[in-house]
mmCIF file with all atom_site columns, C-alpha atoms and ligand atoms in Angstrom:
data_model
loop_
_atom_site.group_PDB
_atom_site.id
_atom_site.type_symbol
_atom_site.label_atom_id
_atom_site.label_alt_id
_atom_site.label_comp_id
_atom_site.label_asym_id
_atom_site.label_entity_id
_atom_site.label_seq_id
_atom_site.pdbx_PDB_ins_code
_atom_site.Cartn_x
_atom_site.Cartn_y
_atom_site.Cartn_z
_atom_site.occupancy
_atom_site.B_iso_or_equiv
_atom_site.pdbx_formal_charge
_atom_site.auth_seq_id
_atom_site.auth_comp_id
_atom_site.auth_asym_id
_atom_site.auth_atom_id
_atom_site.pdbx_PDB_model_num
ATOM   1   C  CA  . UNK O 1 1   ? -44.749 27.482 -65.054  1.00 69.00 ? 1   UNK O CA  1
ATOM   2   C  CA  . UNK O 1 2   ? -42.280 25.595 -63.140  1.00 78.00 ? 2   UNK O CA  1
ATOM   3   C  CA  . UNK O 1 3   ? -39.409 22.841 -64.390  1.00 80.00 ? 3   UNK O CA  1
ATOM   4   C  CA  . UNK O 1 4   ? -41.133 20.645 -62.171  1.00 80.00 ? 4   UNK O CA  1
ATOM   5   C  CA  . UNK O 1 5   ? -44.779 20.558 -64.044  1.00 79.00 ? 5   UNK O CA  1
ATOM   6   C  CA  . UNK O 1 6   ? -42.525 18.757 -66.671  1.00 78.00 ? 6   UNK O CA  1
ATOM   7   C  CA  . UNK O 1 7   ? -41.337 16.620 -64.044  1.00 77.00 ? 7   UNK O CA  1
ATOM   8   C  CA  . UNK O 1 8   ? -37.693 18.480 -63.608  1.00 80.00 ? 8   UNK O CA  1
ATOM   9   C  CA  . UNK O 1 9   ? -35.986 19.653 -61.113  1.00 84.00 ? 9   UNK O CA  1
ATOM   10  C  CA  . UNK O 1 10  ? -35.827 23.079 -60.531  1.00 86.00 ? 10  UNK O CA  1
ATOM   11  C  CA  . UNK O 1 11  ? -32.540 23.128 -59.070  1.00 88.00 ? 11  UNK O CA  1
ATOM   12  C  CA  . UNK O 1 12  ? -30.908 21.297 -61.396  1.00 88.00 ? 12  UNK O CA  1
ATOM   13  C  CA  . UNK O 1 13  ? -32.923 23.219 -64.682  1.00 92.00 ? 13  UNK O CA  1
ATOM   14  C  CA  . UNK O 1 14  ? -31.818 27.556 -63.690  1.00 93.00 ? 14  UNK O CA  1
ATOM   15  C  CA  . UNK O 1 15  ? -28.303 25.952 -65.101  1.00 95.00 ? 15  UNK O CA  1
ATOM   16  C  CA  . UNK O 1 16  ? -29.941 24.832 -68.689  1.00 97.00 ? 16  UNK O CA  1
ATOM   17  C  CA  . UNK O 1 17  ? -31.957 27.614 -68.775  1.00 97.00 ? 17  UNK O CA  1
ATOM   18  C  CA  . UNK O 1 18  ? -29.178 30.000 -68.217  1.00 97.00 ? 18  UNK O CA  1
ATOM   19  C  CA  . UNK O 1 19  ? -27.048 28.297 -70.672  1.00 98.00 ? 19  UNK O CA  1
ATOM   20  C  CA  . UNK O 1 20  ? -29.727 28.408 -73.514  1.00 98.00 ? 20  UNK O CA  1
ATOM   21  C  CA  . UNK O 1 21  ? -30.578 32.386 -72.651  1.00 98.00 ? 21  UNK O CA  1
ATOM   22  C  CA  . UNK O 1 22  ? -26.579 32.362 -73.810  1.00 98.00 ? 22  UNK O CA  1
ATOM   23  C  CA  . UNK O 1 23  ? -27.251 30.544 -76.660  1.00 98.00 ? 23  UNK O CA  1
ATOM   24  C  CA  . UNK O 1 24  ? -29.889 32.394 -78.122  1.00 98.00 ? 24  UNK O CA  1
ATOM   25  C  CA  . UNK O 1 25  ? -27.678 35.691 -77.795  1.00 98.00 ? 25  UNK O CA  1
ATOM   26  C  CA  . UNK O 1 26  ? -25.109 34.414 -79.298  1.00 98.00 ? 26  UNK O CA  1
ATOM   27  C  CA  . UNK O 1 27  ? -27.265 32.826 -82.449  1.00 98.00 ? 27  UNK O CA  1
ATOM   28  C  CA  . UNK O 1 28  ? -29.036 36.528 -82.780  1.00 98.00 ? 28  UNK O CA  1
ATOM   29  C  CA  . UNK O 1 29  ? -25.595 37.851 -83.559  1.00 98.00 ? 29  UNK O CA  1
ATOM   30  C  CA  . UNK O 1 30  ? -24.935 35.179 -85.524  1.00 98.00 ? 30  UNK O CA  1
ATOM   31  C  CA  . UNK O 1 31  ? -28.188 35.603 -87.602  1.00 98.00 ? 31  UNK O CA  1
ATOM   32  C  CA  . UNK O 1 32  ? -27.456 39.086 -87.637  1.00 98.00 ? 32  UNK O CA  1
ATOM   33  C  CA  . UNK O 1 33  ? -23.921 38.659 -89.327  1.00 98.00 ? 33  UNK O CA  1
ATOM   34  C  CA  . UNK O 1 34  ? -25.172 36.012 -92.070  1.00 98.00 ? 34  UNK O CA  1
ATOM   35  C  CA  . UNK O 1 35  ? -27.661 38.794 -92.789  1.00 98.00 ? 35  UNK O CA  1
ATOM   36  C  CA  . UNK O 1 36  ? -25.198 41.152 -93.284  1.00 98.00 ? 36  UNK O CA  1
ATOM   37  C  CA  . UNK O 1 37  ? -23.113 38.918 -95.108  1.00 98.00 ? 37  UNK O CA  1
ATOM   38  C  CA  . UNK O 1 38  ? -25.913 37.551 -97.903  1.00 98.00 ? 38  UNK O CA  1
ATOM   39  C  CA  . UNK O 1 39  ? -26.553 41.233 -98.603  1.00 98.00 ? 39  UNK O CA  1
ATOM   40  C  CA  . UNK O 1 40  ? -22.966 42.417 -98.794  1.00 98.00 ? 40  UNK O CA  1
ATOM   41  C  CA  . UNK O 1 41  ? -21.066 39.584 -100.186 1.00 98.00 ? 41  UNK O CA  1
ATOM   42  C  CA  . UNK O 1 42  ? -19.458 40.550 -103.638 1.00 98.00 ? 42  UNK O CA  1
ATOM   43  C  CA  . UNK O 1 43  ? -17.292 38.739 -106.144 1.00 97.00 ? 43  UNK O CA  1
ATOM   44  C  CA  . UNK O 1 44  ? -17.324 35.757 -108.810 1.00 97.00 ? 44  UNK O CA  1
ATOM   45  C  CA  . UNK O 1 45  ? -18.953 33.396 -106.066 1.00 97.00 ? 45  UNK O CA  1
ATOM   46  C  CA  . UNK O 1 46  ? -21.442 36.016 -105.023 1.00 98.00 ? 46  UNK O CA  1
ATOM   47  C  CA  . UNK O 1 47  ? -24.432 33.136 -106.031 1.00 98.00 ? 47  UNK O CA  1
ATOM   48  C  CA  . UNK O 1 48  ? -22.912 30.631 -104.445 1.00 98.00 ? 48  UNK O CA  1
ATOM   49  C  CA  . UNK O 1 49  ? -22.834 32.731 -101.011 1.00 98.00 ? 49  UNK O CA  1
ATOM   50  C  CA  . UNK O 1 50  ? -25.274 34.647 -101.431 1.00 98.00 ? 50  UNK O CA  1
ATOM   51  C  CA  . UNK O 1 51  ? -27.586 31.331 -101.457 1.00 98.00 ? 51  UNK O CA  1
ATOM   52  C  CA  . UNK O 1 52  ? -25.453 29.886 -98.898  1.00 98.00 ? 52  UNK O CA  1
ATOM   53  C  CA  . UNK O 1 53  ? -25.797 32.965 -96.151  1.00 98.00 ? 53  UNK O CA  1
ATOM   54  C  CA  . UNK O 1 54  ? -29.487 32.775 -97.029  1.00 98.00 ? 54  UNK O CA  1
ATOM   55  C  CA  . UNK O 1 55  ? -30.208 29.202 -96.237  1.00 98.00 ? 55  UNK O CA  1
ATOM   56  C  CA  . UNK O 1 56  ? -28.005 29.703 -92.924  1.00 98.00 ? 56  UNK O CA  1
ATOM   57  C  CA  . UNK O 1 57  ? -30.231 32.692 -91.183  1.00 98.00 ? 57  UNK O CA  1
ATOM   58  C  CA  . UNK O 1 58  ? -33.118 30.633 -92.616  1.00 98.00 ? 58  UNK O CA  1
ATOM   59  C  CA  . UNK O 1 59  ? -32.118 27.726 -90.372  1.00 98.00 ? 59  UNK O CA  1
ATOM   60  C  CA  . UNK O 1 60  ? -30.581 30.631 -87.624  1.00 98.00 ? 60  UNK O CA  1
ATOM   61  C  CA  . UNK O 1 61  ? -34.043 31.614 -87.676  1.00 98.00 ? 61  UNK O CA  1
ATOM   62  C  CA  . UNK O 1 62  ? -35.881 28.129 -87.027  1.00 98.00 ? 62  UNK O CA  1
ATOM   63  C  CA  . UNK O 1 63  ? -32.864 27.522 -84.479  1.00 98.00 ? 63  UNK O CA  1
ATOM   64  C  CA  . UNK O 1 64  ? -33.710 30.968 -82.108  1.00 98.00 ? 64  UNK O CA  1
ATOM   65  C  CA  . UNK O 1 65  ? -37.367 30.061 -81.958  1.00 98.00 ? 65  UNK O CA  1
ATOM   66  C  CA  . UNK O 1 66  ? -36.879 26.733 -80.587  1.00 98.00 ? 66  UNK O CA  1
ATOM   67  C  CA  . UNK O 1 67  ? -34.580 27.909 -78.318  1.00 98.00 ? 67  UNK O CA  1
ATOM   68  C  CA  . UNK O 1 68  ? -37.130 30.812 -77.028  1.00 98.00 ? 68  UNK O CA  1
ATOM   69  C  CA  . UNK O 1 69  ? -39.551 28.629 -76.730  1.00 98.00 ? 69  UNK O CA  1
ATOM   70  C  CA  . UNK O 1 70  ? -37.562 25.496 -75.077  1.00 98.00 ? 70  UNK O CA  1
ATOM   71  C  CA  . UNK O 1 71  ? -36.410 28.013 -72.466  1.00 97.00 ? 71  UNK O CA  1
ATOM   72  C  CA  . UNK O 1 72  ? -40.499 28.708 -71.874  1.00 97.00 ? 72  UNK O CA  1
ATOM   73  C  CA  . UNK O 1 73  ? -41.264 25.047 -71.892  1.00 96.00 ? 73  UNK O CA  1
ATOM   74  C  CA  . UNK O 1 74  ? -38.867 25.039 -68.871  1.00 95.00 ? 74  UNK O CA  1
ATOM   75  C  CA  . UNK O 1 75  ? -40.887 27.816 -67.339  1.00 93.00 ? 75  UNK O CA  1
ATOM   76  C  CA  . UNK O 1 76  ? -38.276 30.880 -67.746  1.00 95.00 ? 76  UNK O CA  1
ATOM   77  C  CA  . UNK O 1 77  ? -38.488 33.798 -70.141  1.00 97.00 ? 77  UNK O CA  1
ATOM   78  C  CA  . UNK O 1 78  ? -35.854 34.342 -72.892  1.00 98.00 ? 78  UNK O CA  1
ATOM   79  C  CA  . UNK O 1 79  ? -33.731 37.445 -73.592  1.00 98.00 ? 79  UNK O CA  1
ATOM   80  C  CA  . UNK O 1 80  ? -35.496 39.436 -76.377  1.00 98.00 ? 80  UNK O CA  1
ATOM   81  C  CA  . UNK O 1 81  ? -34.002 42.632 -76.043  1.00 98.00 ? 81  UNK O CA  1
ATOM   82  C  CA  . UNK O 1 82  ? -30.684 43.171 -78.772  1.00 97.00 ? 82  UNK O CA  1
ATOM   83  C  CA  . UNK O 1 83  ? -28.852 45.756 -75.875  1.00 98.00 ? 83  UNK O CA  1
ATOM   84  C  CA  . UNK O 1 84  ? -29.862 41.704 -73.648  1.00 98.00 ? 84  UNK O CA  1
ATOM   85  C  CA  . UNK O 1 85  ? -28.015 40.078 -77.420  1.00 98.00 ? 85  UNK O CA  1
ATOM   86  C  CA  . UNK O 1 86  ? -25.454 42.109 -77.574  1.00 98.00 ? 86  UNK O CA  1
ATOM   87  C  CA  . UNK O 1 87  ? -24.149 42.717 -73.371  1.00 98.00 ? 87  UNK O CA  1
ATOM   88  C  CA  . UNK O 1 88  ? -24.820 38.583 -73.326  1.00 98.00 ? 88  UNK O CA  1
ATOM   89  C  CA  . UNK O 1 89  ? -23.238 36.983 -76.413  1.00 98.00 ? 89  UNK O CA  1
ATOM   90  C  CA  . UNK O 1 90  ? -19.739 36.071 -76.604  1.00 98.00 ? 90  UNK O CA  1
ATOM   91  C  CA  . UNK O 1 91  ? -19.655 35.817 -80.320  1.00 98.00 ? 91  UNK O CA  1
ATOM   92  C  CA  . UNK O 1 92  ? -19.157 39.861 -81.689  1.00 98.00 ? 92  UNK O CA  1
ATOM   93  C  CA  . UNK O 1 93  ? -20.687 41.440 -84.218  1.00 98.00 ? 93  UNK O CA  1
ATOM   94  C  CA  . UNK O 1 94  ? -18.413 41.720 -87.732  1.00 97.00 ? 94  UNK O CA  1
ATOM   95  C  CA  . UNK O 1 95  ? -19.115 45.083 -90.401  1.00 98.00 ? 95  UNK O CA  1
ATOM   96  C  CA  . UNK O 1 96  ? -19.604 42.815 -93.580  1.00 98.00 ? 96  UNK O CA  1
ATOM   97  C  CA  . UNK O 1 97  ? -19.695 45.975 -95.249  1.00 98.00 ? 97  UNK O CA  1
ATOM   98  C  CA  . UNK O 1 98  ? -16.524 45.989 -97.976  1.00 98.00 ? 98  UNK O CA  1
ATOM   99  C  CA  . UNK O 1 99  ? -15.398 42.246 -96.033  1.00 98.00 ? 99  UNK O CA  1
ATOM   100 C  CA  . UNK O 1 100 ? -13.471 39.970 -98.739  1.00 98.00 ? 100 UNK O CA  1
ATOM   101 C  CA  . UNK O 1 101 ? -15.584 36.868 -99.634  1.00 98.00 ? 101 UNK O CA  1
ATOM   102 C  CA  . UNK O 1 102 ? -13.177 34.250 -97.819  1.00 98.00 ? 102 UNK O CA  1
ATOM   103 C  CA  . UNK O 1 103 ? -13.276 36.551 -94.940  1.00 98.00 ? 103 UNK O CA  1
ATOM   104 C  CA  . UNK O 1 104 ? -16.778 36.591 -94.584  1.00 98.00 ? 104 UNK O CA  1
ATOM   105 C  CA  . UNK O 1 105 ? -16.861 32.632 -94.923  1.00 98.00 ? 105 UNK O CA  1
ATOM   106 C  CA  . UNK O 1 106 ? -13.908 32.267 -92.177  1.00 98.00 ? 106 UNK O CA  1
ATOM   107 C  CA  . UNK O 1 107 ? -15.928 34.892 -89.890  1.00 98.00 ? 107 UNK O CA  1
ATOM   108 C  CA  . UNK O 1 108 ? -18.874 32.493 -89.971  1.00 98.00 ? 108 UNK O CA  1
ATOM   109 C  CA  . UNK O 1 109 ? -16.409 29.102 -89.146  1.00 98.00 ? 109 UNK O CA  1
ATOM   110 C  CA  . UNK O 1 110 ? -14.679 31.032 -86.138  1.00 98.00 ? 110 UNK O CA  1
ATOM   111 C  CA  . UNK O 1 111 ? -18.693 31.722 -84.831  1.00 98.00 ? 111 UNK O CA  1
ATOM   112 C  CA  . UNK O 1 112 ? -19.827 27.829 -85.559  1.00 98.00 ? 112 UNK O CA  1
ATOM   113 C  CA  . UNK O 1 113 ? -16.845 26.733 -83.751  1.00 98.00 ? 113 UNK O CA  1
ATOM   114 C  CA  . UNK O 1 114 ? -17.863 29.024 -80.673  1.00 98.00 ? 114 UNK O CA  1
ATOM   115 C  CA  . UNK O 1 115 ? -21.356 27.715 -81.329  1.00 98.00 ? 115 UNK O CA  1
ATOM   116 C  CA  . UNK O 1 116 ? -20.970 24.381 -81.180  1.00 98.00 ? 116 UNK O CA  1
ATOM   117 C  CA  . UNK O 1 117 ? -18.455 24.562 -78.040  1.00 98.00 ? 117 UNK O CA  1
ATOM   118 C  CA  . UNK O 1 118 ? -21.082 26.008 -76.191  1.00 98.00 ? 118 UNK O CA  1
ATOM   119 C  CA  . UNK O 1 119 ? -23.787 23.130 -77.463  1.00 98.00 ? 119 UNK O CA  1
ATOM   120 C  CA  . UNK O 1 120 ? -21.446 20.081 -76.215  1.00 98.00 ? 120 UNK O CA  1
ATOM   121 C  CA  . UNK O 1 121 ? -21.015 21.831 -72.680  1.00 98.00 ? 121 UNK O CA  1
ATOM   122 C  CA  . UNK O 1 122 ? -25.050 22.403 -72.602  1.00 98.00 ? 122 UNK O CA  1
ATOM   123 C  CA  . UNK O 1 123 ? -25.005 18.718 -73.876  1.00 98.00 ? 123 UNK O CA  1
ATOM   124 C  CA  . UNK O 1 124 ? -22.917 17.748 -70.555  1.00 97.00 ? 124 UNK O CA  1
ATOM   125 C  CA  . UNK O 1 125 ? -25.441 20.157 -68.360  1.00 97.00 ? 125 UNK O CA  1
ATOM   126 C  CA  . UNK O 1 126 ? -28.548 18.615 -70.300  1.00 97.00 ? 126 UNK O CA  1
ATOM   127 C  CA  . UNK O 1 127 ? -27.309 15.277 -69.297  1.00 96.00 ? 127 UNK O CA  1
ATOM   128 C  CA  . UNK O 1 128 ? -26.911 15.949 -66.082  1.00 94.00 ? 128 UNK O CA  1
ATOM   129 C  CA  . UNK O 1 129 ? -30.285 17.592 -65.265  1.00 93.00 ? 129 UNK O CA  1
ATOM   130 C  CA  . UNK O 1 130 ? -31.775 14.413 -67.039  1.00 94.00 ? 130 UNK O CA  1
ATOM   131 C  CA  . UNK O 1 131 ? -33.464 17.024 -69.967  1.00 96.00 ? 131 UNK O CA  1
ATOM   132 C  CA  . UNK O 1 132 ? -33.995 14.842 -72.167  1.00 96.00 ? 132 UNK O CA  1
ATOM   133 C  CA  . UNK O 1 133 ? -35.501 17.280 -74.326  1.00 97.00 ? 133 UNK O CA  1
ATOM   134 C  CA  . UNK O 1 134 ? -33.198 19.945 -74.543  1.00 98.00 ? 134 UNK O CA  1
ATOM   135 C  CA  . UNK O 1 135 ? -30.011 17.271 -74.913  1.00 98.00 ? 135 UNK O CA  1
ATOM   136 C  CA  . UNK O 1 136 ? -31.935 16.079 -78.291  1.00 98.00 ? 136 UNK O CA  1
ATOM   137 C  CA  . UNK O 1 137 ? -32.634 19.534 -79.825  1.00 98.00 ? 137 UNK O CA  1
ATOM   138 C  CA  . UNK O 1 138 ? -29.439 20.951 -78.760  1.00 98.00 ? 138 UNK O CA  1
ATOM   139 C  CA  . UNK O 1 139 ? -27.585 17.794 -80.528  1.00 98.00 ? 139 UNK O CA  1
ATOM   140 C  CA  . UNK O 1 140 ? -29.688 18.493 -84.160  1.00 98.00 ? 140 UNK O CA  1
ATOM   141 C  CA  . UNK O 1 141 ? -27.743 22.233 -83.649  1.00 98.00 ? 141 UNK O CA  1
ATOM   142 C  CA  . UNK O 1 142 ? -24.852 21.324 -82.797  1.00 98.00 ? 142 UNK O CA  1
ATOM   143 C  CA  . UNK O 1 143 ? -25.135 18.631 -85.858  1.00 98.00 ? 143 UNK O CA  1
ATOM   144 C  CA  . UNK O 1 144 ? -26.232 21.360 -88.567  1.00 98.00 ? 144 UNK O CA  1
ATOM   145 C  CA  . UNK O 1 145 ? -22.862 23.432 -87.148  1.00 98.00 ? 145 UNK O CA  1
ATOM   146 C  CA  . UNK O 1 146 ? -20.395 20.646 -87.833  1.00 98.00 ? 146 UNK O CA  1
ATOM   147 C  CA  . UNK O 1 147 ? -21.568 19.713 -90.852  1.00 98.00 ? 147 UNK O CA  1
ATOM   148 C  CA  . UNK O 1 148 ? -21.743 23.103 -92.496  1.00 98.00 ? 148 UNK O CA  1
ATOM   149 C  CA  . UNK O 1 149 ? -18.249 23.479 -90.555  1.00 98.00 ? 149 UNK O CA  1
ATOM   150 C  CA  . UNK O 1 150 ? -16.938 21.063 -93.019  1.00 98.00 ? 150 UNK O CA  1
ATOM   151 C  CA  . UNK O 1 151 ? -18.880 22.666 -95.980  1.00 98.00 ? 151 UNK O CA  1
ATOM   152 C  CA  . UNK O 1 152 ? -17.356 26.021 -95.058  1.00 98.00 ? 152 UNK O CA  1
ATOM   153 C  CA  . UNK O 1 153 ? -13.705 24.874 -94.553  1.00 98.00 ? 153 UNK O CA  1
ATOM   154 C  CA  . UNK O 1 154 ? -14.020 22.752 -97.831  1.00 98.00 ? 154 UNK O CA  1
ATOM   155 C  CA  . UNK O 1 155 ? -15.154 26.135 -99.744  1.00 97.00 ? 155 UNK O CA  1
ATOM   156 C  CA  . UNK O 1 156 ? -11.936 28.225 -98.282  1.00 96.00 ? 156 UNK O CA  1
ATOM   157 C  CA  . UNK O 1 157 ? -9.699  25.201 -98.906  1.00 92.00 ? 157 UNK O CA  1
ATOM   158 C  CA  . UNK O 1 158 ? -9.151  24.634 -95.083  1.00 87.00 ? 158 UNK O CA  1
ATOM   159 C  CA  . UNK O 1 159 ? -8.998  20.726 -94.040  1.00 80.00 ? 159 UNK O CA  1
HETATM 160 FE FE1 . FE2 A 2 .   ? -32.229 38.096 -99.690  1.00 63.39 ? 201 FE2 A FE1 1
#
């Protein structure tokens, strides 16, 4: 399929589409290192974050498939190798393994941060290639990040 079937331009689309291969990279190793943290958290807040993590890849989860399959809607294939996750994303992997509770929390602020920095410049190329579509879905992830942003800093006493 091509951007234009959709009634985009081409041209102005390879930019979104390369931008939201990144993003879907970067949100595997993300999903990846909330795994690793719901299974390895210990401590007296263990149910807390342990619940937390969990509802996080949950909505990590939702958030990669829409992005696969918004980059198909725009007629390109997505990354779906991890060696393609891994070589692409910008946000690194983290051994959760024996990682202090606060540490693991402050690991997942530092990647929402890079997250949502790269959602507000695809919000700028969205806007620009008049995708509509993307801009709306992109903003409801970039939402979810700030919010639990807050939640996150609030937990490790952080204004
Ligand atoms: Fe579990």
């Amino acid at each position: 399929m091509n951007a234009k079937e959709i009634s985009l331009e081409e041209v102005k689309v390879k930019p979104v589409v390369d931008h939201l291969n990144d993003l879907l990279a970067n949100y595997h190793i993300h999903y990846q290192k909330l795994r690793g943290c719901h299974w390895n958290v210990k401590g007296t807040s263990f149910f807390t974050l342990h619940l937390k993590f969990e509802e996080m890849y949950t909505a990590a989860l939702v958030t990669i498939d829409e992005l696969a399959e918004r980059i198909l809607s725009l007629g390109k294939p997505p990354i779906s190798t991890f060696k393609d996750y891994i070589e692409t994303s910008s946000i690194k992997e983290t051994q959760t393994i024996g990682l202090k509770d606060t540490l693991m929390v402050k690991a997942i602020i530092d990647d929402l941060a890079a997250l949502i920095k790269m959602e507000r410049e695809i919000l700028t190329i969205t806007a620009d290639a008049g995708d509509d579509g993307t801009n709306d879905m992109i903003n409801r992830f970039m939402q979810f990040n700030e919010k639990n942003t807050w939640m996150l800093r609030s937990f490790v006493n952080e204004d």
